[in-house]
Short mmCIF file of C-alpha atoms in Angstrom, two decimals:
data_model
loop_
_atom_site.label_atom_id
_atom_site.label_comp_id
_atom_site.label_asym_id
_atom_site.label_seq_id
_atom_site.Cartn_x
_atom_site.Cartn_y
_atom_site.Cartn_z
CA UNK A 1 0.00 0.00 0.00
CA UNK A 2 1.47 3.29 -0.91
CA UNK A 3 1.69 5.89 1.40
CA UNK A 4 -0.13 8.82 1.59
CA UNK A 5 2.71 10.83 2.40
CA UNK A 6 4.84 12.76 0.38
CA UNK A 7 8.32 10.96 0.98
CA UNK A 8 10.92 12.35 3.35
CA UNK A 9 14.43 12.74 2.67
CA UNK A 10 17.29 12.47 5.16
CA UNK A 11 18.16 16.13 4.50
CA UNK A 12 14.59 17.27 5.98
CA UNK A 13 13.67 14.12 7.57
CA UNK A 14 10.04 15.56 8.45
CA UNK A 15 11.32 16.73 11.80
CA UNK A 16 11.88 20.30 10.52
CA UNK A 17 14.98 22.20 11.10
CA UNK A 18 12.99 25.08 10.10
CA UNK A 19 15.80 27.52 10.07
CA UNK A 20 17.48 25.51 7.31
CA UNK A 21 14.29 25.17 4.86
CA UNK A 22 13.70 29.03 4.92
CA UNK A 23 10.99 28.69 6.69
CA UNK A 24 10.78 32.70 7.81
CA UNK A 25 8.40 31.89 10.75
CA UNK A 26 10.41 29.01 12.57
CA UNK A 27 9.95 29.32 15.96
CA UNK A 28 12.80 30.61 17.72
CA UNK A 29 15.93 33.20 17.17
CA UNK A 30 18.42 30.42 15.84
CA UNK A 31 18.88 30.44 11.89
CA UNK A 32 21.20 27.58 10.52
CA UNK A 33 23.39 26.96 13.52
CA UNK A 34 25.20 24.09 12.26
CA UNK A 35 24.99 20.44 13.51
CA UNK A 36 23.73 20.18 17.67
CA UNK A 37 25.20 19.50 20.55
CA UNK A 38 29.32 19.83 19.86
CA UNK A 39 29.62 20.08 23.26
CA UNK A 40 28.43 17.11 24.68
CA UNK A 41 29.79 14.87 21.33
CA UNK A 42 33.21 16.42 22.49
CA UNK A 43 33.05 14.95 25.84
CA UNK A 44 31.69 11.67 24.86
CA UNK A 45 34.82 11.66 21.88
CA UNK A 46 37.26 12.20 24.66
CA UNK A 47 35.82 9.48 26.58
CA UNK A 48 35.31 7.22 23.99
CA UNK A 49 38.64 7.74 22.70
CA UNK A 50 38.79 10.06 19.40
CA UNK A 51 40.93 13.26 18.87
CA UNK A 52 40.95 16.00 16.63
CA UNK A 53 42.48 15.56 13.79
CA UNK A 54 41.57 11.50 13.14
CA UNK A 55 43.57 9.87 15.50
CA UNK A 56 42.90 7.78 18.65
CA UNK A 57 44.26 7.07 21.84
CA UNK A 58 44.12 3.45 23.10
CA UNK A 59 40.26 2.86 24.38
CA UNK A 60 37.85 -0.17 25.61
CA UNK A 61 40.01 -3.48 25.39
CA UNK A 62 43.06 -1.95 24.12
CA UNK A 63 42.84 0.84 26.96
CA UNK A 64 41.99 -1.71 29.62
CA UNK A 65 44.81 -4.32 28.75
CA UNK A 66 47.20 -1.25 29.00
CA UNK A 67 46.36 -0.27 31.96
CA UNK A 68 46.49 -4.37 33.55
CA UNK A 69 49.80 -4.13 32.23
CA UNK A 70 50.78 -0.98 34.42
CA UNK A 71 49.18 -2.87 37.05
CA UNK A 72 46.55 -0.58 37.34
CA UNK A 73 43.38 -3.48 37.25
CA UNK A 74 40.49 -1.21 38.97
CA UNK A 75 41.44 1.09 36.80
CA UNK A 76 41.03 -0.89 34.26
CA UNK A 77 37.78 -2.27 34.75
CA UNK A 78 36.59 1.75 35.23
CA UNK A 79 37.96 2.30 31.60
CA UNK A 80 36.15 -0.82 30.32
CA UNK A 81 32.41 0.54 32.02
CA UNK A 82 32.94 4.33 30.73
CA UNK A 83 33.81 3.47 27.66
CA UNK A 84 30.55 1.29 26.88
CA UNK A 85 28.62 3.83 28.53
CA UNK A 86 30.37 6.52 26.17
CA UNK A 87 30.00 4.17 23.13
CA UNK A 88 26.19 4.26 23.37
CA UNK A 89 25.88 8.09 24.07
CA UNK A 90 28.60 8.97 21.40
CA UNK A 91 26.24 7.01 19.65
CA UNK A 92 23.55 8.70 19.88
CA UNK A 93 25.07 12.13 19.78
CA UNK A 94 26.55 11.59 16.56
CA UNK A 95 23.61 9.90 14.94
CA UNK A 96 21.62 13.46 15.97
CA UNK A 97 24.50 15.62 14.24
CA UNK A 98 24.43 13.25 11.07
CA UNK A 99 20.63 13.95 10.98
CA UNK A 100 20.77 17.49 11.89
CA UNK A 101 19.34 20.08 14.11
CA UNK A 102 15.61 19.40 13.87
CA UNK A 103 12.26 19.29 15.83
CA UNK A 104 10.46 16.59 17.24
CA UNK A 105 12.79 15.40 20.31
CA UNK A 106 13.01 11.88 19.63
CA UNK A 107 11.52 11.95 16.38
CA UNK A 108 14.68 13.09 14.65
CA UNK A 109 16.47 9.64 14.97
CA UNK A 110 13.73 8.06 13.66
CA UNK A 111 13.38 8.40 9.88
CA UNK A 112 17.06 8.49 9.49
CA UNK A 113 17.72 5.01 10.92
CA UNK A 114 14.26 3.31 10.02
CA UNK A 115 12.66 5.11 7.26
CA UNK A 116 10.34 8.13 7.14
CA UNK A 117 6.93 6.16 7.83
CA UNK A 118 7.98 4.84 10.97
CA UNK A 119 9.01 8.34 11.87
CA UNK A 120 5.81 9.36 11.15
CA UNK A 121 4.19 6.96 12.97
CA UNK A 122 6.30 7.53 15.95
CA UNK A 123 5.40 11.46 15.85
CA UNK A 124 1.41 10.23 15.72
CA UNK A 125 1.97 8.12 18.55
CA UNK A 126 3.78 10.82 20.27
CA UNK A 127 1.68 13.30 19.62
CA UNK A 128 -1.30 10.90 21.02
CA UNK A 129 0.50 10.24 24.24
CA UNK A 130 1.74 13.94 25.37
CA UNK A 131 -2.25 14.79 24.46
CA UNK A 132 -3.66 12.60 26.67
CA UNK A 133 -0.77 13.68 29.58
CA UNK A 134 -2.42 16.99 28.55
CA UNK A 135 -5.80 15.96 29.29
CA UNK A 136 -5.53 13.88 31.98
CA UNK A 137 -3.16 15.87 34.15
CA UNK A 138 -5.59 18.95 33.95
CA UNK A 139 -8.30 17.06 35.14
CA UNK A 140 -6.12 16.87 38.28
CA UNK A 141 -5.71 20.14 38.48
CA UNK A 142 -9.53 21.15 38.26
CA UNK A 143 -9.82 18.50 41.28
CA UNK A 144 -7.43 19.52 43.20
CA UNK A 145 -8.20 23.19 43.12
CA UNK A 146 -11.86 22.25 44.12
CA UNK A 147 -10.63 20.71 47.02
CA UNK A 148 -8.45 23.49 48.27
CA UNK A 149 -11.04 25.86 47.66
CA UNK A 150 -13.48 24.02 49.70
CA UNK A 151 -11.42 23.15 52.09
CA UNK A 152 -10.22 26.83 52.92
CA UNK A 153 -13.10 28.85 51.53
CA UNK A 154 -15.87 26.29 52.65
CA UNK A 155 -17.39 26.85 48.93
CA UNK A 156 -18.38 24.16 46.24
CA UNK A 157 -17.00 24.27 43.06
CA UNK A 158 -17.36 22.19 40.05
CA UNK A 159 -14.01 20.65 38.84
CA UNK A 160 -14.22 21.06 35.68
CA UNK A 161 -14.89 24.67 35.76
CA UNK A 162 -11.07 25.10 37.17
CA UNK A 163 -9.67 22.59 34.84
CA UNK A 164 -11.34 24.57 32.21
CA UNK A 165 -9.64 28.23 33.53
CA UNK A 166 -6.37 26.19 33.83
CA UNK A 167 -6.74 25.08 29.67
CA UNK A 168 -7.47 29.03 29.01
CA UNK A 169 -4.55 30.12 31.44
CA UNK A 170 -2.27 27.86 29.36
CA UNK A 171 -3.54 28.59 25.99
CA UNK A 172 -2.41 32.14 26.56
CA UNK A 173 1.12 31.21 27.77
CA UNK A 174 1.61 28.95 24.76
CA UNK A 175 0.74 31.76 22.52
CA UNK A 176 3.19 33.94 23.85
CA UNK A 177 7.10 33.28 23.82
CA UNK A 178 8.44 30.22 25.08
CA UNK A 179 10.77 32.30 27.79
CA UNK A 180 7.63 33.37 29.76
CA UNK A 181 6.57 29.27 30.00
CA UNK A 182 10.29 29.15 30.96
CA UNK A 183 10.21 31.18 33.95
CA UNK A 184 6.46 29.96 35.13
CA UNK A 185 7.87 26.48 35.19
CA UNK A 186 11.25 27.72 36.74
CA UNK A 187 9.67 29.17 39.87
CA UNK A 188 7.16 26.71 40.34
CA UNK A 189 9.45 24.03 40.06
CA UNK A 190 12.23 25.75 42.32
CA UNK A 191 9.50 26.28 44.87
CA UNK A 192 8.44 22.64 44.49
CA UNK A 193 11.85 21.26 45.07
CA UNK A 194 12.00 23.48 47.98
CA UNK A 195 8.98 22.13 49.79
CA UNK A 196 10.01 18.13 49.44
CA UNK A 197 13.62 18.95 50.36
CA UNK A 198 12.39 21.04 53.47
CA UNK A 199 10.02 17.68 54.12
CA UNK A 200 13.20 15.20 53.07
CA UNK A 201 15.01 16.87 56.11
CA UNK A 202 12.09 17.02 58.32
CA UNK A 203 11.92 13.25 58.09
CA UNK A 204 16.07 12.69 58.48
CA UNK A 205 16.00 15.02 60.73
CA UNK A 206 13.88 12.74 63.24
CA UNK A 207 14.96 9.99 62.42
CA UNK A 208 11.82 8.46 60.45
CA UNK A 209 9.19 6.50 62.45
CA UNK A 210 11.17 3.47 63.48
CA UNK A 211 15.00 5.34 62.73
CA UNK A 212 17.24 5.42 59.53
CA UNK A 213 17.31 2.21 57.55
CA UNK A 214 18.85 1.08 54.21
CA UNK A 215 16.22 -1.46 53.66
CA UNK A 216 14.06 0.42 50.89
CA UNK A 217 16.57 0.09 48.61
CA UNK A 218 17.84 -3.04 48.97
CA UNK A 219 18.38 -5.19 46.19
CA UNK A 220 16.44 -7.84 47.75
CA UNK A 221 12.92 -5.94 47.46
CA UNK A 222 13.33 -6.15 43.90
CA UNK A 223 10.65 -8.20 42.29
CA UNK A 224 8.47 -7.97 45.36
CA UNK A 225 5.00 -6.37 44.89
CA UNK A 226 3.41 -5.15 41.51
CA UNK A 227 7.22 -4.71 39.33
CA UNK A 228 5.53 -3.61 36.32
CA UNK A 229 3.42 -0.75 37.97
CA UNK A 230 6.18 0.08 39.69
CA UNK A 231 8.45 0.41 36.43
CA UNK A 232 5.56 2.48 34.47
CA UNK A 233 5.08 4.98 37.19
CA UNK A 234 9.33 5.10 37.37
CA UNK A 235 9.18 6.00 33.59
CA UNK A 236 6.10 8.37 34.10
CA UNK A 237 8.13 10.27 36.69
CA UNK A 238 11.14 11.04 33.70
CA UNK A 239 8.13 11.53 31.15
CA UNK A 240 9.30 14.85 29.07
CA UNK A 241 12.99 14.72 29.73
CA UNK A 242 13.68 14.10 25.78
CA UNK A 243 11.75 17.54 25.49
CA UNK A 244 14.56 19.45 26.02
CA UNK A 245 15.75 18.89 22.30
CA UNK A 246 12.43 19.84 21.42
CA UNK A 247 12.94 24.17 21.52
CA UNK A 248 16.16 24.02 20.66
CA UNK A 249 15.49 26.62 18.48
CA UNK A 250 13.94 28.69 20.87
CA UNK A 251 16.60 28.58 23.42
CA UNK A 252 19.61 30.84 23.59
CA UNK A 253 22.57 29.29 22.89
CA UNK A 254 21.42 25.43 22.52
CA UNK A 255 24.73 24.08 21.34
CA UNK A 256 25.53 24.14 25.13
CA UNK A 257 21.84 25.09 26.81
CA UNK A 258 20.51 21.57 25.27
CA UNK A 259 22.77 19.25 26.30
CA UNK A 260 23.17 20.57 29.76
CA UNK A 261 19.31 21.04 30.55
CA UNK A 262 19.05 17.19 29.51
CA UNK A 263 22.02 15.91 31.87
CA UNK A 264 20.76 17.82 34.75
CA UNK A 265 17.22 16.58 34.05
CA UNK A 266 18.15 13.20 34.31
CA UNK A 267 20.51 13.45 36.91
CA UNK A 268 18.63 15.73 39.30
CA UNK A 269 14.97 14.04 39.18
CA UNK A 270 16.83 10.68 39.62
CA UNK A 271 18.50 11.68 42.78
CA UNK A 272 15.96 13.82 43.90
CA UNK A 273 13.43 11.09 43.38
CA UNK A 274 15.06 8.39 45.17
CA UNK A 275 16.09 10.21 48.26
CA UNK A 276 12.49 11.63 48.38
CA UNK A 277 10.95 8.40 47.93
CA UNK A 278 13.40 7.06 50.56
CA UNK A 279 12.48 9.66 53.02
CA UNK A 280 8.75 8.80 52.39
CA UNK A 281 8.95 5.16 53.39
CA UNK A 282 11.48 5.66 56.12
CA UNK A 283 8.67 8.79 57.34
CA UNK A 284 5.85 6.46 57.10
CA UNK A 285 7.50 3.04 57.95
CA UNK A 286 8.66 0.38 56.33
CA UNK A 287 6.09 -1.94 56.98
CA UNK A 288 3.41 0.70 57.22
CA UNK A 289 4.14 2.57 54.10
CA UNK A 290 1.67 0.72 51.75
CA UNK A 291 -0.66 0.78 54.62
CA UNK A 292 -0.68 4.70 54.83
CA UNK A 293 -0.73 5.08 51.05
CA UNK A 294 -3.92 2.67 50.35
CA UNK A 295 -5.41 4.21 53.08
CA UNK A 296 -4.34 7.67 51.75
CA UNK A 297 -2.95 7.95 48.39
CA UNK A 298 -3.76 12.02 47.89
CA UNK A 299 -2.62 12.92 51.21
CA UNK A 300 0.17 10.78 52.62
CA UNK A 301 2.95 13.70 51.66
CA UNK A 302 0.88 16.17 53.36
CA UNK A 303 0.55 14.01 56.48
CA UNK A 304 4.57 13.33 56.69
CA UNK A 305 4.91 17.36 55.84
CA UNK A 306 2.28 17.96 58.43
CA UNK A 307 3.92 15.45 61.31
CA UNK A 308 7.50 16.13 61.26
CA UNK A 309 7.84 19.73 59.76
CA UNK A 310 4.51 21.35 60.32
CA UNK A 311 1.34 22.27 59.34
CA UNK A 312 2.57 25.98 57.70
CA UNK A 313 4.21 23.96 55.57
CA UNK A 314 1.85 21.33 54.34
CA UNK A 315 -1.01 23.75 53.71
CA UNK A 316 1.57 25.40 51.61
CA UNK A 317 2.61 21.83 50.25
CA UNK A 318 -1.00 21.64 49.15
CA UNK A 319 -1.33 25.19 47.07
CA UNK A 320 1.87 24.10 45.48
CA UNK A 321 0.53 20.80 44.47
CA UNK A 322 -1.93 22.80 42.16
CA UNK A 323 0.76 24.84 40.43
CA UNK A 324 2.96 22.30 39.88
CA UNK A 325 -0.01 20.33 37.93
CA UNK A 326 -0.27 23.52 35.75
CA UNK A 327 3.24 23.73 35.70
CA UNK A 328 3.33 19.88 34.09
CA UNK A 329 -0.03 20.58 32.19
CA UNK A 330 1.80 23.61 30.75
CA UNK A 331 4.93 21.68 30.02
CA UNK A 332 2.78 19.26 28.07
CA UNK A 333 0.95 21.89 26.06
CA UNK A 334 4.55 22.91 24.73
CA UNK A 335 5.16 19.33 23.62
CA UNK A 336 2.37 19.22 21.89
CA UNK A 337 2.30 21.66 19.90
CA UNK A 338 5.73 21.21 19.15
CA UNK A 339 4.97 17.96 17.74
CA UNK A 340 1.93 19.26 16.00
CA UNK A 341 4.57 22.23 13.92
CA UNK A 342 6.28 19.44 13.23
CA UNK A 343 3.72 16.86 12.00
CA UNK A 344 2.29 19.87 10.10
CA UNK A 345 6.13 20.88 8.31
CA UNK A 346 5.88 16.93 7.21
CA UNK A 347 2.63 17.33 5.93
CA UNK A 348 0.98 14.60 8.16
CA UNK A 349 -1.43 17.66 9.41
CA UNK A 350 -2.54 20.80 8.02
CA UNK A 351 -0.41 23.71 7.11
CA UNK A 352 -2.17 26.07 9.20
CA UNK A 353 -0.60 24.30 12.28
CA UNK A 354 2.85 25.16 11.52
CA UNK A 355 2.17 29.11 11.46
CA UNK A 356 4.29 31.04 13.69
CA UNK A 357 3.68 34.29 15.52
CA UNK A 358 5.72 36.68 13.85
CA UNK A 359 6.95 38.28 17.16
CA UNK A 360 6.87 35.72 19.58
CA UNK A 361 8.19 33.19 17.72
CA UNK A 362 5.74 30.13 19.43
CA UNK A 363 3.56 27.97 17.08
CA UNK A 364 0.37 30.03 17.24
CA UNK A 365 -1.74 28.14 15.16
CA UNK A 366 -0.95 24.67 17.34
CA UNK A 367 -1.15 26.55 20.82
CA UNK A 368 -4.71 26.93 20.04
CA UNK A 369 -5.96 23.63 18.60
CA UNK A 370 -4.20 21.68 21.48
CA UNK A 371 -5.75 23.81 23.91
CA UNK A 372 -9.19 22.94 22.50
CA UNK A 373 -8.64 19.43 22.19
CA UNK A 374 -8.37 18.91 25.63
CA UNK A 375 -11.32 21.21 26.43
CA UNK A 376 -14.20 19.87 24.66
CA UNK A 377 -12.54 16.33 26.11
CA UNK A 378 -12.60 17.69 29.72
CA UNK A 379 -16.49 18.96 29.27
CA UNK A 380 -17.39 15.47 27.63
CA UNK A 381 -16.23 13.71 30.29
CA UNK A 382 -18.00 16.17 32.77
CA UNK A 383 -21.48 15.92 30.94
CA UNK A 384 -21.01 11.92 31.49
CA UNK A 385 -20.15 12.05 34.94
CA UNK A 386 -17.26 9.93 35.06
CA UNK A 387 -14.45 10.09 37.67
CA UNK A 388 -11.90 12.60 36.75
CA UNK A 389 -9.25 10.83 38.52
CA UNK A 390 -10.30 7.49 38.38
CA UNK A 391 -12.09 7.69 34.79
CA UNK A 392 -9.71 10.50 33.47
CA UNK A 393 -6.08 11.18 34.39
CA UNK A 394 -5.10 7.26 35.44
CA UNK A 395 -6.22 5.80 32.23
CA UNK A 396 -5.22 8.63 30.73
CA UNK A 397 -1.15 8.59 32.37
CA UNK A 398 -1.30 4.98 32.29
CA UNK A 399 -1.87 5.15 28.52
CA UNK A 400 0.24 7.43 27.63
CA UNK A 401 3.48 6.14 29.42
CA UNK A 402 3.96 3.20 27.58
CA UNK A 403 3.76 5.03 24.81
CA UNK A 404 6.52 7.13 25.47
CA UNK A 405 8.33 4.36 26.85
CA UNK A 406 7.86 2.62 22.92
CA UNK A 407 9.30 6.23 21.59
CA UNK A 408 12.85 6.08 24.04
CA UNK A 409 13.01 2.01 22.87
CA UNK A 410 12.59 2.69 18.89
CA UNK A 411 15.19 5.55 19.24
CA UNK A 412 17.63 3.46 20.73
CA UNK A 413 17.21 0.99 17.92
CA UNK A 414 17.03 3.41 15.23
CA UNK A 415 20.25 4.70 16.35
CA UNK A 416 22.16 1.29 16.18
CA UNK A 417 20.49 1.02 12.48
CA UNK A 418 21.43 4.89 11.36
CA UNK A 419 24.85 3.33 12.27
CA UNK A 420 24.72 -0.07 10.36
CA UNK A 421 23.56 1.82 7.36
CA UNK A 422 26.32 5.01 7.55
CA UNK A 423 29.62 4.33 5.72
CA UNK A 424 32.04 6.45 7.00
CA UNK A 425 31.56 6.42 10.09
CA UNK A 426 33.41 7.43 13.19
CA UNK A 427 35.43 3.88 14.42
CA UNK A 428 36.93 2.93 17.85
CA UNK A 429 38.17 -0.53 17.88
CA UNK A 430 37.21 -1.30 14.31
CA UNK A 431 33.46 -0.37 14.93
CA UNK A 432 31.25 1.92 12.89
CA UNK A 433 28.19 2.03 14.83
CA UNK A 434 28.06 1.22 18.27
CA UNK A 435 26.92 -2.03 20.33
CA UNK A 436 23.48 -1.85 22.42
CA UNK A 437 24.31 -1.09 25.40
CA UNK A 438 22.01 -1.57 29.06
CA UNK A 439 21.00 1.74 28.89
CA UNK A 440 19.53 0.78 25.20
CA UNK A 441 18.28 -2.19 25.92
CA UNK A 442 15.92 -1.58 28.95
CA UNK A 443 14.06 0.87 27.52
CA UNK A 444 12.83 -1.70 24.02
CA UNK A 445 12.57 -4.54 27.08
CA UNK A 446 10.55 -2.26 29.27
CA UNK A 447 7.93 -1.34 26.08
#
């Protein structure tokens, strides 16, 4: 069957590099700014082993049986671990220069290393899943501003009247430049942190219900309880780190901005996250923690806040919980659209989406349209009565994570087949393209 697509070469690849089609209304302030992230391929060369200029310095087994000669073994078997690790992300950052700078986060690997109509297909199905994180994560915020209000004001309020306000708050940010989104999310998010860190030390600080213990995350609990819902709500928690690739060009300087936003993302919300969730089951006890959060799966961070740092400080625990919904409903909206300009360049959607604002640079056109999706969804599932959190945002997130999780696993195969298909390509050890690596391979068994 013949596609109904017009074909897409590797120069444009469907994932639109904007600034290098001409397109005079690409969002952002970059135009042709050569191949991304120099920076971080120059750290993973040195790693890996390559210089400037074409030559190499002795890496993975060579590297390693040098040092056991200098009788240097730990060394040795240090060398042998970086270097896989900066195999794969060498890997990968060279595969994104060979495709060039375009749109569409993950997308961009796609067509290059499995053909445009899987590319497409990956940008429908991520399009689908960041819509219904969209939809379902506003719900959450109409509820739990409904709850606040009634709890503090002693007045009734519909939820999906807020949830509503929320879409129309966010549909004006998205129309405006991406900086003032940037600095919403920055000071919710720092205020956030702030909060759970303040709580995280509450809980040390005490000593935890029955003292300091190791035991949540030791090796032997793994495999106890539900694994897999454990796993999708560990990959829903890193949802939207790719993102960061996707305004590259409406970031200042995103040779290095880029790159560093994504190795902080990953880095900080993985720490962050375990020592939080560490200080959570050490609060509530390990053998009461599943207890406390069947009993109270809403509240059992405000309790913790509320018994070992005080109640000041889980009321304003609670407000925060609101805006940092927006702030992830907003950061969703951005994706979105994103993905819809790019869709719409590749000529999977209408033109009209990929209209820019001529001053503020954002995707117009597509700030609208998601917007509105995700309203007339929110009053359907009002006028049915269904459960907003039960009916709406969990199938909703649990639906959308695998997707993403399916997006991460085909990238990290198209990027081992963008290699086996290259000629010319950059060698260490006699390799063109590099091996999969642990950090590829959980993601495509995880999906």
């Amino acid at each position: 069957m013949t596609s109904r697509y017009r074909p897409v070469s590797r120069k444009v690849i469907a994932m639109t590099d904007l600034s290098k089609t001409g397109h005079t209304g690409a969002p952002g302030g970059e135009a042709g700014s050569g191949n991304p992230l120099p920076w971080a391929r120059r750290v993973a060369d040195r790693v890996h082993g390559r210089r400037r200029g074409g030559t190499t310095r002795p890496c993975g087994r060579r590297g390693a049986a040098r040092l056991r000669r200098e009788r240097q073994p730990g060394d040795a078997a240090v060398l042998r671990a970086v270097h896989r690790a900066a195999a794969d992300l060498r890997g990968r950052l060279h595969a994104d220069g060979r495709t060039g700078t375009r749109r569409g986060g993950l997308l961009r690997l796609r067509p290059g290393g499995a053909g445009p109509d899987p590319g497409l297909s990956a940008a429908t199905l991520a399009l689908f899943s960041y819509t219904l994180l969209l939809v379902g994560v506003d719900a959450y915020v109409g509820v739990a501003t409904s709850n606040v209000i009634e709890r503090y004001a002693d007045v009734g309020s519909p939820w999906w009247a807020w949830a509503l306000i929320s879409l129309g708050v966010i549909a004006f940010l998205g129309h405006r430049d991406i900086e003032l989104s940037a600095k919403v999310l920055g000071a919710v998010l720092v205020l956030e942190f702030l909060l759970l860190l303040v709580m995280d030390v509450g809980i040390v600080g005490h000593g935890g219900a029955h003292g300091l213990t190791a035991e949540p995350v030791s090796p032997s609990i793994v495999g106890t309880g539900s694994l897999g819902l454990g796993v999708m709500f560990a990959f829903f928690g890193f949802t939207g780190f790719e993102a960061t690739a996707v305004f590259r060009h409406e970031a200042k300087d995103p040779d290095v901005t880029v790159p560093r936003a994504t190795y902080v993302a990953i880095l900080v919300i993985g720490a962050f996250y375990s020592f939080t969730v560490w200080a959570i089951v050490v609060g509530s006890g390990v053998g009461a923690v599943v207890g406390a959060a069947q009993a109270d799966p809403e509240g059992l961070v405000l309790t913790l806040t509320r018994s070992y740092v005080g109640s000041v400080w889980a009321d304003a625990m609670q407000l925060l919980l609101i805006t940092s919904q927006f702030a992830c409903v907003l950061a969703f909206h951005n994706v979105v659209t994103r993905y819809q300009f790019a869709l719409s360049r590749a000529g999977a959607l209408p033109a009209s989406l990929s209209v820019a604002h001529p001053r503020h640079r954002a995707p117009s056109a597509s700030s609208a349209v998601a917007p509105a999706v995700a309203f007339v969804t929110t009053l359907v599932v009002a006028s049915l009565g269904l459960d907003p959190i039960g009916d709406l945002y969990a199938w909703f997130s649990g639906a959308a994570t695998p997707g993403i999780v399916l997006l991460m696993a085909a990238t990290s195969l198209a990027v081992v087949g963008f290699f086996r298909r290259a000629t010319g390509g950059s060698r260490c050890g006699g390799r063109s393209w590099p091996r999969p690596s642990p950090s590829s391979a959980w993601p495509a068994w995880s999906a």
